[in-house]
Amino acid sequence: RSCDVLVQPHRAMADPVPLLEAMAAGLPVVLLDGGPGAELCGWRAGWPVRCRRTPVDLGAVGLTPSRPGFWQLEPDRAALAAALREAVDAPEVRLRKALVARDRVATRSTLDGVAATARARLDALGAGGSLGAGGSAPRRARPRSPEPVAARR
C-alpha cells in the first residue's frame, strides 16, 4: 500500500467515490465534518474536521448562479492540523479507524445497505420530515467523540 491515510478536506465534495474507495481499501480518512463524506465516514472510521459554511459569490468569478444560496465548507485549520498530527503520530488509532472504515463500506455500501438508507429517508419524509435546503435528507444523529481529536489516543 502506498499510503496510510486519505486526506480529503474538500470544500465542496459532491461525489464521495474516492472516500469510499479509500475506506474499502482499509484507509482511514481525514475529511470535513459536513457533506456526504461525513455521514459515510464518521469519527470512528476517520477524522471529521470541524468546519463552517461560507457563502460563495459566483458573480465574482463571472458565473451566473441558477439559484441563490451557494456555499462551501471552510475547515477549522487548527482542527485540521490536530487531525493530521494524530493520523501521523498514533498508528494504533490509525489501524483501529482503518478496520472500522473497511467494515463500514462492506456493510453500508451494498445494495441492501443503500436500500435501507433510502427507506429510512423516505420514511422520515412520510412522517413529515423534509429534504432540507441542501436537497438531501437530514443527517442521522451519530455519536460524537466525547473528547477533542488531540486527546483521543
PDB file of C-alpha atoms in Angstrom:
ATOM      1  CA  ARG A   1       0.000   0.000   0.000  1.00  0.00           C
ATOM      2  CA  SER A   2       1.367   3.408  -0.898  1.00  0.00           C
ATOM      3  CA  CYS A   3      -0.304   5.473   1.851  1.00  0.00           C
ATOM      4  CA  ASP A   4      -1.742   5.116   5.345  1.00  0.00           C
ATOM      5  CA  VAL A   5      -4.473   7.789   5.339  1.00  0.00           C
ATOM      6  CA  LEU A   6      -6.582   9.604   2.737  1.00  0.00           C
ATOM      7  CA  VAL A   7      -6.559  13.340   3.435  1.00  0.00           C
ATOM      8  CA  GLN A   8      -9.547  14.927   1.700  1.00  0.00           C
ATOM      9  CA  PRO A   9     -10.699  18.158   3.360  1.00  0.00           C
ATOM     10  CA  HIS A  10     -12.674  19.051   0.228  1.00  0.00           C
ATOM     11  CA  ARG A  11     -14.734  22.258   0.466  1.00  0.00           C
ATOM     12  CA  ALA A  12     -17.496  21.135  -1.876  1.00  0.00           C
ATOM     13  CA  MET A  13     -17.462  17.365  -2.305  1.00  0.00           C
ATOM     14  CA  ALA A  14     -20.384  16.274  -4.423  1.00  0.00           C
ATOM     15  CA  ASP A  15     -19.288  12.722  -5.101  1.00  0.00           C
ATOM     16  CA  PRO A  16     -17.560  10.759  -2.319  1.00  0.00           C
ATOM     17  CA  VAL A  17     -16.276   7.929  -4.542  1.00  0.00           C
ATOM     18  CA  PRO A  18     -12.578   8.487  -3.665  1.00  0.00           C
ATOM     19  CA  LEU A  19     -13.527   8.403   0.010  1.00  0.00           C
ATOM     20  CA  LEU A  20     -15.436   5.126  -0.426  1.00  0.00           C
ATOM     21  CA  GLU A  21     -12.555   3.604  -2.378  1.00  0.00           C
ATOM     22  CA  ALA A  22     -10.073   4.556   0.346  1.00  0.00           C
ATOM     23  CA  MET A  23     -12.311   3.179   3.089  1.00  0.00           C
ATOM     24  CA  ALA A  24     -12.855  -0.059   1.135  1.00  0.00           C
ATOM     25  CA  ALA A  25      -9.069  -0.404   0.905  1.00  0.00           C
ATOM     26  CA  GLY A  26      -8.823  -0.047   4.678  1.00  0.00           C
ATOM     27  CA  LEU A  27      -7.653   3.563   4.811  1.00  0.00           C
ATOM     28  CA  PRO A  28      -8.973   5.936   7.456  1.00  0.00           C
ATOM     29  CA  VAL A  29      -9.891   9.385   6.153  1.00  0.00           C
ATOM     30  CA  VAL A  30      -9.283  12.991   7.208  1.00  0.00           C
ATOM     31  CA  LEU A  31     -12.260  14.946   5.867  1.00  0.00           C
ATOM     32  CA  LEU A  32     -14.541  17.854   6.673  1.00  0.00           C
ATOM     33  CA  ASP A  33     -17.436  17.231   9.063  1.00  0.00           C
ATOM     34  CA  GLY A  34     -20.069  18.220   6.525  1.00  0.00           C
ATOM     35  CA  GLY A  35     -21.409  16.978   3.223  1.00  0.00           C
ATOM     36  CA  PRO A  36     -21.816  13.375   2.122  1.00  0.00           C
ATOM     37  CA  GLY A  37     -18.407  12.226   3.298  1.00  0.00           C
ATOM     38  CA  ALA A  38     -19.062  12.950   6.967  1.00  0.00           C
ATOM     39  CA  GLU A  39     -22.141  10.748   7.006  1.00  0.00           C
ATOM     40  CA  LEU A  40     -20.296   7.903   5.318  1.00  0.00           C
ATOM     41  CA  CYS A  41     -17.198   8.088   7.459  1.00  0.00           C
ATOM     42  CA  GLY A  42     -17.843   9.383  10.977  1.00  0.00           C
ATOM     43  CA  TRP A  43     -15.241   9.741  13.710  1.00  0.00           C
ATOM     44  CA  ARG A  44     -14.788   6.003  14.255  1.00  0.00           C
ATOM     45  CA  ALA A  45     -13.533   5.498  10.691  1.00  0.00           C
ATOM     46  CA  GLY A  46     -11.672   8.762  10.276  1.00  0.00           C
ATOM     47  CA  TRP A  47     -11.084  12.276  11.484  1.00  0.00           C
ATOM     48  CA  PRO A  48     -14.014  14.565  10.604  1.00  0.00           C
ATOM     49  CA  VAL A  49     -12.664  18.116  10.948  1.00  0.00           C
ATOM     50  CA  ARG A  50     -14.828  20.958  12.235  1.00  0.00           C
ATOM     51  CA  CYS A  51     -15.880  23.346   9.500  1.00  0.00           C
ATOM     52  CA  ARG A  52     -18.358  26.112   8.800  1.00  0.00           C
ATOM     53  CA  ARG A  53     -20.457  27.089   5.818  1.00  0.00           C
ATOM     54  CA  THR A  54     -19.240  30.167   3.993  1.00  0.00           C
ATOM     55  CA  PRO A  55     -21.172  31.865   1.180  1.00  0.00           C
ATOM     56  CA  VAL A  56     -19.771  31.717  -2.347  1.00  0.00           C
ATOM     57  CA  ASP A  57     -20.234  34.701  -4.677  1.00  0.00           C
ATOM     58  CA  LEU A  58     -20.400  33.078  -8.101  1.00  0.00           C
ATOM     59  CA  GLY A  59     -20.747  36.508  -9.716  1.00  0.00           C
ATOM     60  CA  ALA A  60     -17.241  37.364  -8.509  1.00  0.00           C
ATOM     61  CA  VAL A  61     -15.833  34.689 -10.826  1.00  0.00           C
ATOM     62  CA  GLY A  62     -18.088  35.522 -13.779  1.00  0.00           C
ATOM     63  CA  LEU A  63     -20.735  32.854 -13.254  1.00  0.00           C
ATOM     64  CA  THR A  64     -24.474  33.396 -13.076  1.00  0.00           C
ATOM     65  CA  PRO A  65     -25.995  31.282 -10.304  1.00  0.00           C
ATOM     66  CA  SER A  66     -29.135  29.338 -11.181  1.00  0.00           C
ATOM     67  CA  ARG A  67     -30.400  29.913  -7.647  1.00  0.00           C
ATOM     68  CA  PRO A  68     -29.207  31.877  -4.610  1.00  0.00           C
ATOM     69  CA  GLY A  69     -27.560  30.421  -1.550  1.00  0.00           C
ATOM     70  CA  PHE A  70     -24.347  28.783  -2.778  1.00  0.00           C
ATOM     71  CA  TRP A  71     -21.859  27.958  -0.045  1.00  0.00           C
ATOM     72  CA  GLN A  72     -18.741  25.938   0.628  1.00  0.00           C
ATOM     73  CA  LEU A  73     -17.249  24.365   3.731  1.00  0.00           C
ATOM     74  CA  GLU A  74     -14.312  26.145   5.323  1.00  0.00           C
ATOM     75  CA  PRO A  75     -12.164  23.932   7.573  1.00  0.00           C
ATOM     76  CA  ASP A  76     -11.066  24.929  11.041  1.00  0.00           C
ATOM     77  CA  ARG A  77      -7.319  24.979  10.389  1.00  0.00           C
ATOM     78  CA  ALA A  78      -6.316  24.152  13.965  1.00  0.00           C
ATOM     79  CA  ALA A  79      -8.665  21.136  13.983  1.00  0.00           C
ATOM     80  CA  LEU A  80      -7.311  20.012  10.611  1.00  0.00           C
ATOM     81  CA  ALA A  81      -3.728  20.266  11.910  1.00  0.00           C
ATOM     82  CA  ALA A  82      -4.661  18.282  15.047  1.00  0.00           C
ATOM     83  CA  ALA A  83      -6.297  15.551  12.946  1.00  0.00           C
ATOM     84  CA  LEU A  84      -3.244  15.301  10.705  1.00  0.00           C
ATOM     85  CA  ARG A  85      -0.933  15.119  13.721  1.00  0.00           C
ATOM     86  CA  GLU A  86      -2.946  12.284  15.240  1.00  0.00           C
ATOM     87  CA  ALA A  87      -3.095  10.441  11.909  1.00  0.00           C
ATOM     88  CA  VAL A  88       0.703  10.529  11.745  1.00  0.00           C
ATOM     89  CA  ASP A  89       1.609  10.112  15.422  1.00  0.00           C
ATOM     90  CA  ALA A  90      -0.881   7.414  16.505  1.00  0.00           C
ATOM     91  CA  PRO A  91      -0.503   4.269  14.380  1.00  0.00           C
ATOM     92  CA  GLU A  92      -2.724   2.234  16.743  1.00  0.00           C
ATOM     93  CA  VAL A  93      -5.570   4.761  16.293  1.00  0.00           C
ATOM     94  CA  ARG A  94      -4.977   4.760  12.536  1.00  0.00           C
ATOM     95  CA  LEU A  95      -5.238   0.948  12.435  1.00  0.00           C
ATOM     96  CA  ARG A  96      -8.428   0.907  14.528  1.00  0.00           C
ATOM     97  CA  LYS A  97     -10.036   3.514  12.253  1.00  0.00           C
ATOM     98  CA  ALA A  98      -8.862   1.629   9.148  1.00  0.00           C
ATOM     99  CA  LEU A  99     -10.628  -1.553  10.288  1.00  0.00           C
ATOM    100  CA  VAL A 100     -13.838   0.360  11.020  1.00  0.00           C
ATOM    101  CA  ALA A 101     -13.615   2.137   7.639  1.00  0.00           C
ATOM    102  CA  ARG A 102     -13.326  -1.123   5.710  1.00  0.00           C
ATOM    103  CA  ASP A 103     -16.173  -2.728   7.673  1.00  0.00           C
ATOM    104  CA  ARG A 104     -18.402   0.326   7.234  1.00  0.00           C
ATOM    105  CA  VAL A 105     -18.076   0.247   3.443  1.00  0.00           C
ATOM    106  CA  ALA A 106     -18.541  -3.526   3.340  1.00  0.00           C
ATOM    107  CA  THR A 107     -21.799  -3.332   5.292  1.00  0.00           C
ATOM    108  CA  ARG A 108     -23.311   0.010   4.228  1.00  0.00           C
ATOM    109  CA  SER A 109     -22.334   0.320   0.584  1.00  0.00           C
ATOM    110  CA  THR A 110     -24.069  -2.841  -0.545  1.00  0.00           C
ATOM    111  CA  LEU A 111     -27.382  -2.774  -2.400  1.00  0.00           C
ATOM    112  CA  ASP A 112     -29.139  -3.750   0.825  1.00  0.00           C
ATOM    113  CA  GLY A 113     -27.332  -1.041   2.786  1.00  0.00           C
ATOM    114  CA  VAL A 114     -28.164   1.671   0.252  1.00  0.00           C
ATOM    115  CA  ALA A 115     -31.781   0.482   0.098  1.00  0.00           C
ATOM    116  CA  ALA A 116     -32.062   0.629   3.906  1.00  0.00           C
ATOM    117  CA  THR A 117     -30.744   4.209   3.923  1.00  0.00           C
ATOM    118  CA  ALA A 118     -33.161   5.223   1.166  1.00  0.00           C
ATOM    119  CA  ARG A 119     -36.081   3.605   3.009  1.00  0.00           C
ATOM    120  CA  ALA A 120     -35.186   5.394   6.256  1.00  0.00           C
ATOM    121  CA  ARG A 121     -35.050   8.729   4.450  1.00  0.00           C
ATOM    122  CA  LEU A 122     -38.337   8.121   2.658  1.00  0.00           C
ATOM    123  CA  ASP A 123     -39.924   7.084   5.961  1.00  0.00           C
ATOM    124  CA  ALA A 124     -38.674  10.339   7.518  1.00  0.00           C
ATOM    125  CA  LEU A 125     -40.251  12.301   4.666  1.00  0.00           C
ATOM    126  CA  GLY A 126     -43.500  10.368   5.077  1.00  0.00           C
ATOM    127  CA  ALA A 127     -43.519  11.293   8.766  1.00  0.00           C
ATOM    128  CA  GLY A 128     -43.456  14.991   7.898  1.00  0.00           C
ATOM    129  CA  GLY A 129     -39.722  15.497   7.588  1.00  0.00           C
ATOM    130  CA  SER A 130     -38.149  17.449   4.758  1.00  0.00           C
ATOM    131  CA  LEU A 131     -35.196  17.063   2.464  1.00  0.00           C
ATOM    132  CA  GLY A 132     -33.759  20.314   3.821  1.00  0.00           C
ATOM    133  CA  ALA A 133     -32.304  23.273   1.973  1.00  0.00           C
ATOM    134  CA  GLY A 134     -29.400  21.316   0.524  1.00  0.00           C
ATOM    135  CA  GLY A 135     -31.652  18.824  -1.247  1.00  0.00           C
ATOM    136  CA  SER A 136     -30.668  15.866   0.879  1.00  0.00           C
ATOM    137  CA  ALA A 137     -32.399  14.167   3.738  1.00  0.00           C
ATOM    138  CA  PRO A 138     -31.471  15.251   7.239  1.00  0.00           C
ATOM    139  CA  ARG A 139     -28.365  13.532   8.553  1.00  0.00           C
ATOM    140  CA  ARG A 140     -28.889  10.877  11.143  1.00  0.00           C
ATOM    141  CA  ALA A 141     -27.517  11.697  14.527  1.00  0.00           C
ATOM    142  CA  ARG A 142     -24.234   9.927  15.038  1.00  0.00           C
ATOM    143  CA  PRO A 143     -22.214   9.606  18.181  1.00  0.00           C
ATOM    144  CA  ARG A 144     -19.684  12.346  18.612  1.00  0.00           C
ATOM    145  CA  SER A 145     -16.321  11.863  20.122  1.00  0.00           C
ATOM    146  CA  PRO A 146     -16.506  12.906  23.748  1.00  0.00           C
ATOM    147  CA  GLU A 147     -13.028  14.440  23.565  1.00  0.00           C
ATOM    148  CA  PRO A 148     -11.121  16.717  21.180  1.00  0.00           C
ATOM    149  CA  VAL A 149      -9.156  14.971  18.441  1.00  0.00           C
ATOM    150  CA  ALA A 150      -5.809  15.509  20.129  1.00  0.00           C
ATOM    151  CA  ALA A 151      -6.999  13.848  23.349  1.00  0.00           C
ATOM    152  CA  ARG A 152      -8.256  10.579  21.739  1.00  0.00           C
ATOM    153  CA  ARG A 153      -5.368   8.117  21.774  1.00  0.00           C
TER     154      ARG A 153
END
